[in-house]
mmCIF file of C-alpha atoms in Angstrom:
data_model
loop_
_atom_site.group_PDB
_atom_site.id
_atom_site.type_symbol
_atom_site.label_atom_id
_atom_site.label_comp_id
_atom_site.label_asym_id
_atom_site.label_seq_id
_atom_site.Cartn_x
_atom_site.Cartn_y
_atom_site.Cartn_z
ATOM 1 C CA UNK A 1 1.020 -15.128 -5.990
ATOM 2 C CA UNK A 2 -0.975 -13.999 -2.959
ATOM 3 C CA UNK A 3 -0.588 -11.548 -0.141
ATOM 4 C CA UNK A 4 0.688 -14.039 2.399
ATOM 5 C CA UNK A 5 4.197 -12.710 1.996
ATOM 6 C CA UNK A 6 2.967 -9.338 3.217
ATOM 7 C CA UNK A 7 2.072 -10.705 6.655
ATOM 8 C CA UNK A 8 5.581 -11.142 8.076
ATOM 9 C CA UNK A 9 6.526 -7.434 8.048
ATOM 10 C CA UNK A 10 3.077 -6.592 9.456
ATOM 11 C CA UNK A 11 3.494 -9.017 12.364
ATOM 12 C CA UNK A 12 6.980 -7.633 12.972
ATOM 13 C CA UNK A 13 5.706 -4.054 12.913
ATOM 14 C CA UNK A 14 2.813 -4.805 15.290
ATOM 15 C CA UNK A 15 5.094 -6.420 17.873
ATOM 16 C CA UNK A 16 7.681 -3.639 17.638
ATOM 17 C CA UNK A 17 5.154 -0.793 17.735
ATOM 18 C CA UNK A 18 3.250 -2.151 20.725
ATOM 19 C CA UNK A 19 6.406 -2.515 22.815
ATOM 20 C CA UNK A 20 7.700 0.867 21.689
ATOM 21 C CA UNK A 21 4.387 2.628 22.392
ATOM 22 C CA UNK A 22 4.381 1.443 26.000
ATOM 23 C CA UNK A 23 7.998 2.488 26.475
ATOM 24 C CA UNK A 24 7.386 5.921 24.927
ATOM 25 C CA UNK A 25 4.427 6.679 27.186
ATOM 26 C CA UNK A 26 6.443 5.633 30.248
ATOM 27 C CA UNK A 27 9.339 7.871 29.158
ATOM 28 C CA UNK A 28 6.924 10.755 28.483
ATOM 29 C CA UNK A 29 5.632 10.401 32.039
ATOM 30 C CA UNK A 30 9.165 10.770 33.413
ATOM 31 C CA UNK A 31 10.299 13.579 31.097
ATOM 32 C CA UNK A 32 7.112 15.561 30.494
ATOM 33 C CA UNK A 33 7.941 15.634 26.778
ATOM 34 C CA UNK A 34 5.026 16.370 24.420
ATOM 35 C CA UNK A 35 7.088 15.007 21.516
ATOM 36 C CA UNK A 36 7.394 11.699 23.375
ATOM 37 C CA UNK A 37 3.620 11.658 23.907
ATOM 38 C CA UNK A 38 3.175 12.263 20.178
ATOM 39 C CA UNK A 39 5.590 9.451 19.407
ATOM 40 C CA UNK A 40 3.699 7.173 21.794
ATOM 41 C CA UNK A 41 0.440 7.993 20.011
ATOM 42 C CA UNK A 42 2.198 7.415 16.694
ATOM 43 C CA UNK A 43 3.359 3.919 17.716
ATOM 44 C CA UNK A 44 -0.033 3.034 19.199
ATOM 45 C CA UNK A 45 -1.803 4.053 15.991
ATOM 46 C CA UNK A 46 0.704 2.036 13.938
ATOM 47 C CA UNK A 47 -0.030 -1.006 16.108
ATOM 48 C CA UNK A 48 -3.744 -0.741 15.416
ATOM 49 C CA UNK A 49 -3.098 -0.097 11.738
ATOM 50 C CA UNK A 50 -1.167 -3.338 11.462
ATOM 51 C CA UNK A 51 -4.172 -5.185 12.846
ATOM 52 C CA UNK A 52 -6.468 -3.506 10.304
ATOM 53 C CA UNK A 53 -4.166 -4.467 7.425
ATOM 54 C CA UNK A 54 -4.227 -8.092 8.605
ATOM 55 C CA UNK A 55 -8.023 -7.882 8.754
ATOM 56 C CA UNK A 56 -8.042 -6.548 5.198
ATOM 57 C CA UNK A 57 -5.852 -9.422 3.980
ATOM 58 C CA UNK A 58 -8.114 -11.962 5.702
ATOM 59 C CA UNK A 59 -11.318 -10.495 4.267
ATOM 60 C CA UNK A 60 -9.835 -10.099 0.782
ATOM 61 C CA UNK A 61 -9.354 -13.866 0.550
ATOM 62 C CA UNK A 62 -13.049 -14.677 1.008
ATOM 63 C CA UNK A 63 -14.343 -16.576 -2.038
ATOM 64 C CA UNK A 64 -16.664 -15.018 -4.578
ATOM 65 C CA UNK A 65 -20.397 -15.224 -3.947
ATOM 66 C CA UNK A 66 -23.635 -14.067 -5.590
ATOM 67 C CA UNK A 67 -23.287 -10.533 -4.214
ATOM 68 C CA UNK A 68 -19.563 -10.309 -5.009
ATOM 69 C CA UNK A 69 -19.046 -12.349 -8.199
ATOM 70 C CA UNK A 70 -15.535 -10.966 -8.665
ATOM 71 C CA UNK A 71 -14.466 -11.844 -5.121
ATOM 72 C CA UNK A 72 -13.549 -9.660 -2.144
ATOM 73 C CA UNK A 73 -10.039 -8.624 -3.214
ATOM 74 C CA UNK A 74 -10.789 -4.909 -2.829
ATOM 75 C CA UNK A 75 -11.287 -5.360 0.926
ATOM 76 C CA UNK A 76 -7.561 -4.729 1.364
ATOM 77 C CA UNK A 77 -7.948 -1.368 -0.399
ATOM 78 C CA UNK A 78 -10.847 -0.347 1.843
ATOM 79 C CA UNK A 79 -8.988 -1.172 5.052
ATOM 80 C CA UNK A 80 -5.819 0.558 3.864
ATOM 81 C CA UNK A 81 -7.958 3.676 3.326
ATOM 82 C CA UNK A 82 -9.233 3.346 6.916
ATOM 83 C CA UNK A 83 -5.598 3.089 8.042
ATOM 84 C CA UNK A 84 -4.816 6.340 6.205
ATOM 85 C CA UNK A 85 -7.754 8.064 7.897
ATOM 86 C CA UNK A 86 -6.602 6.874 11.331
ATOM 87 C CA UNK A 87 -3.019 8.018 10.715
ATOM 88 C CA UNK A 88 -4.289 11.441 9.652
ATOM 89 C CA UNK A 89 -6.934 11.978 12.328
ATOM 90 C CA UNK A 90 -5.540 10.247 15.403
ATOM 91 C CA UNK A 91 -1.814 10.206 14.692
ATOM 92 C CA UNK A 92 -1.405 13.520 12.902
ATOM 93 C CA UNK A 93 -4.290 15.403 14.508
ATOM 94 C CA UNK A 94 -3.544 14.515 18.113
ATOM 95 C CA UNK A 95 0.183 15.110 17.686
ATOM 96 C CA UNK A 96 -0.383 18.581 16.275
ATOM 97 C CA UNK A 97 -2.967 19.384 18.963
ATOM 98 C CA UNK A 98 -0.593 18.247 21.701
ATOM 99 C CA UNK A 99 2.249 20.304 20.265
ATOM 100 C CA UNK A 100 0.180 23.458 19.726
ATOM 101 C CA UNK A 101 -1.209 23.294 23.271
ATOM 102 C CA UNK A 102 2.327 22.988 24.664
ATOM 103 C CA UNK A 103 3.527 25.929 22.568
ATOM 104 C CA UNK A 104 0.960 28.198 24.203
ATOM 105 C CA UNK A 105 1.485 26.655 27.641
ATOM 106 C CA UNK A 106 4.957 25.031 27.726
ATOM 107 C CA UNK A 107 5.252 22.196 30.225
ATOM 108 C CA UNK A 108 8.410 22.166 32.346
ATOM 109 C CA UNK A 109 10.964 19.637 31.134
ATOM 110 C CA UNK A 110 12.345 17.074 33.541
ATOM 111 C CA UNK A 111 15.191 14.562 33.292
ATOM 112 C CA UNK A 112 15.375 13.459 29.617
ATOM 113 C CA UNK A 113 17.541 10.397 30.295
ATOM 114 C CA UNK A 114 14.795 7.797 29.884
ATOM 115 C CA UNK A 115 13.433 9.555 26.817
ATOM 116 C CA UNK A 116 16.842 9.250 25.139
ATOM 117 C CA UNK A 117 17.064 5.584 26.102
ATOM 118 C CA UNK A 118 13.603 4.830 24.738
ATOM 119 C CA UNK A 119 14.258 6.785 21.528
ATOM 120 C CA UNK A 120 17.438 4.806 20.959
ATOM 121 C CA UNK A 121 15.741 1.463 21.562
ATOM 122 C CA UNK A 122 12.768 2.500 19.440
ATOM 123 C CA UNK A 123 15.092 3.469 16.589
ATOM 124 C CA UNK A 124 16.621 -0.022 16.647
ATOM 125 C CA UNK A 125 13.205 -1.737 16.703
ATOM 126 C CA UNK A 126 11.729 0.491 13.998
ATOM 127 C CA UNK A 127 14.867 0.044 11.900
ATOM 128 C CA UNK A 128 14.545 -3.737 12.194
ATOM 129 C CA UNK A 129 10.851 -3.569 11.238
ATOM 130 C CA UNK A 130 11.665 -1.423 8.193
ATOM 131 C CA UNK A 131 14.470 -3.820 7.231
ATOM 132 C CA UNK A 132 12.061 -6.783 7.169
ATOM 133 C CA UNK A 133 9.455 -4.736 5.274
ATOM 134 C CA UNK A 134 11.975 -3.684 2.615
ATOM 135 C CA UNK A 135 13.366 -7.215 2.372
ATOM 136 C CA UNK A 136 9.862 -8.558 1.750
ATOM 137 C CA UNK A 137 9.096 -5.770 -0.722
ATOM 138 C CA UNK A 138 12.330 -6.416 -2.640
ATOM 139 C CA UNK A 139 10.683 -9.511 -4.150
ATOM 140 C CA UNK A 140 8.024 -7.278 -5.724
ATOM 141 C CA UNK A 141 10.020 -4.251 -6.827
ATOM 142 C CA UNK A 142 12.147 -5.995 -9.451
ATOM 143 C CA UNK A 143 14.581 -3.585 -11.107
ATOM 144 C CA UNK A 144 12.656 -0.490 -10.015
ATOM 145 C CA UNK A 145 13.804 1.803 -7.239
ATOM 146 C CA UNK A 146 11.906 1.551 -3.962
ATOM 147 C CA UNK A 147 9.998 4.810 -4.420
ATOM 148 C CA UNK A 148 8.903 3.973 -7.970
ATOM 149 C CA UNK A 149 8.017 0.427 -6.906
ATOM 150 C CA UNK A 150 5.845 1.745 -4.062
ATOM 151 C CA UNK A 151 3.939 3.978 -6.477
ATOM 152 C CA UNK A 152 3.509 1.068 -8.913
ATOM 153 C CA UNK A 153 2.583 -1.476 -6.227
ATOM 154 C CA UNK A 154 -1.021 -2.594 -5.895
ATOM 155 C CA UNK A 155 -0.461 -4.246 -2.512
ATOM 156 C CA UNK A 156 -1.139 -1.736 0.307
ATOM 157 C CA UNK A 157 -0.265 -4.374 2.896
ATOM 158 C CA UNK A 158 3.331 -4.083 1.699
ATOM 159 C CA UNK A 159 3.852 -0.410 0.996
ATOM 160 C CA UNK A 160 1.735 0.856 3.927
ATOM 161 C CA UNK A 161 4.127 -0.807 6.380
ATOM 162 C CA UNK A 162 7.134 0.711 4.577
ATOM 163 C CA UNK A 163 5.588 4.185 4.692
ATOM 164 C CA UNK A 164 4.650 3.839 8.368
ATOM 165 C CA UNK A 165 8.074 2.521 9.412
ATOM 166 C CA UNK A 166 9.842 5.248 7.442
ATOM 167 C CA UNK A 167 7.650 7.890 9.085
ATOM 168 C CA UNK A 168 8.365 6.298 12.459
ATOM 169 C CA UNK A 169 12.137 6.573 11.997
ATOM 170 C CA UNK A 170 11.871 10.191 10.830
ATOM 171 C CA UNK A 171 9.554 10.935 13.739
ATOM 172 C CA UNK A 172 12.083 9.541 16.201
ATOM 173 C CA UNK A 173 14.773 11.817 14.779
ATOM 174 C CA UNK A 174 12.443 14.814 15.057
ATOM 175 C CA UNK A 175 11.513 13.884 18.639
ATOM 176 C CA UNK A 176 15.208 13.532 19.541
ATOM 177 C CA UNK A 177 15.989 16.934 18.027
ATOM 178 C CA UNK A 178 13.108 18.593 19.869
ATOM 179 C CA UNK A 179 14.039 16.999 23.171
ATOM 180 C CA UNK A 180 17.727 17.881 22.785
ATOM 181 C CA UNK A 181 17.126 21.499 21.713
ATOM 182 C CA UNK A 182 14.544 21.985 24.444
ATOM 183 C CA UNK A 183 17.054 21.052 27.151
ATOM 184 C CA UNK A 184 20.013 22.727 25.444
ATOM 185 C CA UNK A 185 18.221 26.098 25.245
ATOM 186 C CA UNK A 186 16.100 25.407 28.321
ATOM 187 C CA UNK A 187 12.995 26.128 26.238
ATOM 188 C CA UNK A 188 10.203 23.520 26.203
ATOM 189 C CA UNK A 189 8.737 25.042 23.061
ATOM 190 C CA UNK A 190 11.336 23.237 20.921
ATOM 191 C CA UNK A 191 9.880 19.969 22.152
ATOM 192 C CA UNK A 192 6.393 21.222 21.266
ATOM 193 C CA UNK A 193 7.579 22.268 17.799
ATOM 194 C CA UNK A 194 8.836 18.713 17.312
ATOM 195 C CA UNK A 195 5.402 17.385 18.249
ATOM 196 C CA UNK A 196 3.760 19.588 15.602
ATOM 197 C CA UNK A 197 6.354 18.504 13.020
ATOM 198 C CA UNK A 198 5.615 14.837 13.779
ATOM 199 C CA UNK A 199 1.926 15.563 13.268
ATOM 200 C CA UNK A 200 2.600 17.120 9.847
ATOM 201 C CA UNK A 201 4.792 14.149 8.914
ATOM 202 C CA UNK A 202 2.010 11.700 9.770
ATOM 203 C CA UNK A 203 -0.522 13.779 7.840
ATOM 204 C CA UNK A 204 1.691 13.673 4.733
ATOM 205 C CA UNK A 205 2.116 9.892 4.977
ATOM 206 C CA UNK A 206 -1.634 9.499 5.470
ATOM 207 C CA UNK A 207 -2.381 11.642 2.404
ATOM 208 C CA UNK A 208 -0.012 9.566 0.251
ATOM 209 C CA UNK A 209 -1.495 6.266 1.469
ATOM 210 C CA UNK A 210 -5.048 7.569 0.975
ATOM 211 C CA UNK A 211 -4.235 8.657 -2.585
ATOM 212 C CA UNK A 212 -2.873 5.221 -3.512
ATOM 213 C CA UNK A 213 -5.755 3.385 -1.811
ATOM 214 C CA UNK A 214 -8.398 5.607 -3.419
ATOM 215 C CA UNK A 215 -7.119 4.926 -6.929
ATOM 216 C CA UNK A 216 -7.267 1.171 -6.377
ATOM 217 C CA UNK A 217 -10.620 1.277 -4.588
ATOM 218 C CA UNK A 218 -12.447 3.123 -7.375
ATOM 219 C CA UNK A 219 -11.109 0.860 -10.123
ATOM 220 C CA UNK A 220 -7.519 1.530 -11.155
ATOM 221 C CA UNK A 221 -6.345 -0.279 -14.253
ATOM 222 C CA UNK A 222 -3.033 -1.851 -15.213
ATOM 223 C CA UNK A 223 -0.133 0.404 -16.155
ATOM 224 C CA UNK A 224 0.625 1.321 -19.751
ATOM 225 C CA UNK A 225 3.487 -1.193 -19.994
ATOM 226 C CA UNK A 226 1.164 -4.117 -19.236
ATOM 227 C CA UNK A 227 -1.574 -2.807 -21.540
ATOM 228 C CA UNK A 228 0.887 -2.331 -24.402
ATOM 229 C CA UNK A 229 2.326 -5.810 -23.895
ATOM 230 C CA UNK A 230 -1.150 -7.374 -23.945
ATOM 231 C CA UNK A 231 -1.904 -5.550 -27.184
ATOM 232 C CA UNK A 232 1.384 -6.765 -28.704
ATOM 233 C CA UNK A 233 0.582 -10.366 -27.716
ATOM 234 C CA UNK A 234 -2.841 -10.105 -29.346
ATOM 235 C CA UNK A 235 -1.553 -8.498 -32.556
ATOM 236 C CA UNK A 236 1.193 -11.109 -32.826
ATOM 237 C CA UNK A 237 -1.365 -13.892 -33.219
ATOM 238 C CA UNK A 238 -1.826 -15.003 -36.829
ATOM 239 C CA UNK A 239 -5.613 -15.026 -36.565
ATOM 240 C CA UNK A 240 -5.965 -11.433 -35.381
ATOM 241 C CA UNK A 241 -6.646 -8.563 -37.743
ATOM 242 C CA UNK A 242 -6.929 -5.720 -35.234
ATOM 243 C CA UNK A 243 -7.622 -5.133 -31.533
ATOM 244 C CA UNK A 244 -8.695 -2.138 -29.484
ATOM 245 C CA UNK A 245 -6.878 -0.904 -26.387
ATOM 246 C CA UNK A 246 -7.468 -3.425 -23.553
ATOM 247 C CA UNK A 247 -9.590 -2.447 -20.566
ATOM 248 C CA UNK A 248 -8.248 -3.624 -17.207
ATOM 249 C CA UNK A 249 -9.094 -3.283 -13.528
ATOM 250 C CA UNK A 250 -7.496 -4.462 -10.291
ATOM 251 C CA UNK A 251 -9.832 -6.510 -8.095
ATOM 252 C CA UNK A 252 -6.977 -7.240 -5.713
ATOM 253 C CA UNK A 253 -3.186 -6.881 -5.529
ATOM 254 C CA UNK A 254 -2.749 -9.975 -7.716
ATOM 255 C CA UNK A 255 -6.134 -10.177 -9.446
ATOM 256 C CA UNK A 256 -6.621 -8.255 -12.696
ATOM 257 C CA UNK A 257 -9.697 -8.283 -14.905
ATOM 258 C CA UNK A 258 -9.150 -7.893 -18.685
ATOM 259 C CA UNK A 259 -11.659 -7.054 -21.406
ATOM 260 C CA UNK A 260 -10.552 -6.587 -25.003
ATOM 261 C CA UNK A 261 -12.307 -6.123 -28.338
ATOM 262 C CA UNK A 262 -10.672 -8.141 -31.126
ATOM 263 C CA UNK A 263 -11.453 -8.290 -34.837
ATOM 264 C CA UNK A 264 -10.310 -11.552 -36.323
ATOM 265 C CA UNK A 265 -9.256 -12.046 -39.917
ATOM 266 C CA UNK A 266 -11.913 -13.042 -42.391
ATOM 267 C CA UNK A 267 -12.516 -16.485 -43.877
ATOM 268 C CA UNK A 268 -11.924 -18.322 -40.589
ATOM 269 C CA UNK A 269 -14.251 -20.971 -39.235
ATOM 270 C CA UNK A 270 -15.811 -20.762 -35.794
ATOM 271 C CA UNK A 271 -13.513 -23.570 -34.661
ATOM 272 C CA UNK A 272 -10.422 -21.674 -35.816
ATOM 273 C CA UNK A 273 -11.550 -18.548 -33.987
ATOM 274 C CA UNK A 274 -12.303 -20.547 -30.856
ATOM 275 C CA UNK A 275 -8.800 -22.022 -30.956
ATOM 276 C CA UNK A 276 -7.349 -18.534 -31.429
ATOM 277 C CA UNK A 277 -9.249 -17.274 -28.376
ATOM 278 C CA UNK A 278 -7.929 -20.142 -26.250
ATOM 279 C CA UNK A 279 -4.422 -19.515 -27.584
ATOM 280 C CA UNK A 280 -4.615 -15.803 -26.774
ATOM 281 C CA UNK A 281 -5.878 -16.429 -23.249
ATOM 282 C CA UNK A 282 -3.041 -18.875 -22.651
ATOM 283 C CA UNK A 283 -0.383 -16.475 -24.007
ATOM 284 C CA UNK A 284 -1.706 -13.512 -22.027
ATOM 285 C CA UNK A 285 -1.883 -15.454 -18.740
ATOM 286 C CA UNK A 286 1.568 -16.895 -19.383
ATOM 287 C CA UNK A 287 3.061 -13.398 -19.633
ATOM 288 C CA UNK A 288 0.846 -11.864 -16.921
ATOM 289 C CA UNK A 289 -0.260 -14.478 -14.344
ATOM 290 C CA UNK A 290 -2.098 -11.857 -12.272
ATOM 291 C CA UNK A 291 -4.738 -11.599 -15.017
ATOM 292 C CA UNK A 292 -7.360 -13.966 -13.629
ATOM 293 C CA UNK A 293 -10.369 -13.168 -15.840
ATOM 294 C CA UNK A 294 -10.307 -12.481 -19.577
ATOM 295 C CA UNK A 295 -13.332 -11.405 -21.594
ATOM 296 C CA UNK A 296 -12.840 -11.206 -25.359
ATOM 297 C CA UNK A 297 -15.414 -9.468 -27.506
ATOM 298 C CA UNK A 298 -14.713 -10.770 -30.952
ATOM 299 C CA UNK A 299 -15.785 -9.613 -34.378
ATOM 300 C CA UNK A 300 -15.676 -11.889 -37.396
ATOM 301 C CA UNK A 301 -17.085 -11.608 -40.915
ATOM 302 C CA UNK A 302 -20.164 -13.556 -39.822
ATOM 303 C CA UNK A 303 -21.227 -12.409 -36.358
ATOM 304 C CA UNK A 304 -20.435 -10.612 -33.125
ATOM 305 C CA UNK A 305 -20.316 -12.405 -29.806
ATOM 306 C CA UNK A 306 -18.600 -12.371 -26.444
ATOM 307 C CA UNK A 307 -16.415 -15.257 -25.332
ATOM 308 C CA UNK A 308 -14.870 -15.794 -21.906
#
């Protein structure tokens, strides 16, 4: 399995966000709404983020070379971290700055009609983008709920789009509330409060995405369920006496490295042990296809050596 399936929701999100960003800025010009400016910035940042995620997918597929013997799979984790930084600094920071400046110096509100129209259209587009993202992600989540599956996922190209689209829909609701309350009470500060709230929302999403990306970038291993299953497979083999806890690391969303120390039963020939190693590698890869590299450090009654 590769990350190609992650591209469709990204393309959908880029197209939707670019069109929505333009519309939001036009509506902000007519209405004078700081929340609409914040939403325009939000959509523009999301557009650029989609491009960075595509760049990460492209670079992660480069073949291994002398300087990167395990491949370039972690490129996607680096670029998802950059996306988190951009959401936090540009999206969240500028939205909060815009809102705070309008709280101290409220701008007069004008006709909100076009802002309501754009918010409605944007909600439909963002909802469609989120629908495609969730539909694509459904193939990965299995029987888990969406939130648990996002936390377990090792593919930022999938869950980053879901987080961004969810934040976009919530941001639209906040912008609508700020715009409505501002006109209802004839107080532009409500609109500014909405802008600050959108900034905080983006900062929270950025922090969550950064946390997930950081763990994968610095060498996150497989979850306990996979590690326990690998150990059970090894112990079930007739040639194995005992094995230590496996060491794993993600080199990409669907590329796991495995190292395990195994002590084989005594009175076995080198040929029998070699067959057992091949059998174990086959059984492990059959149960967990994402394990691409397996290093077995084996101990027998005669010698110690490492076999790949």
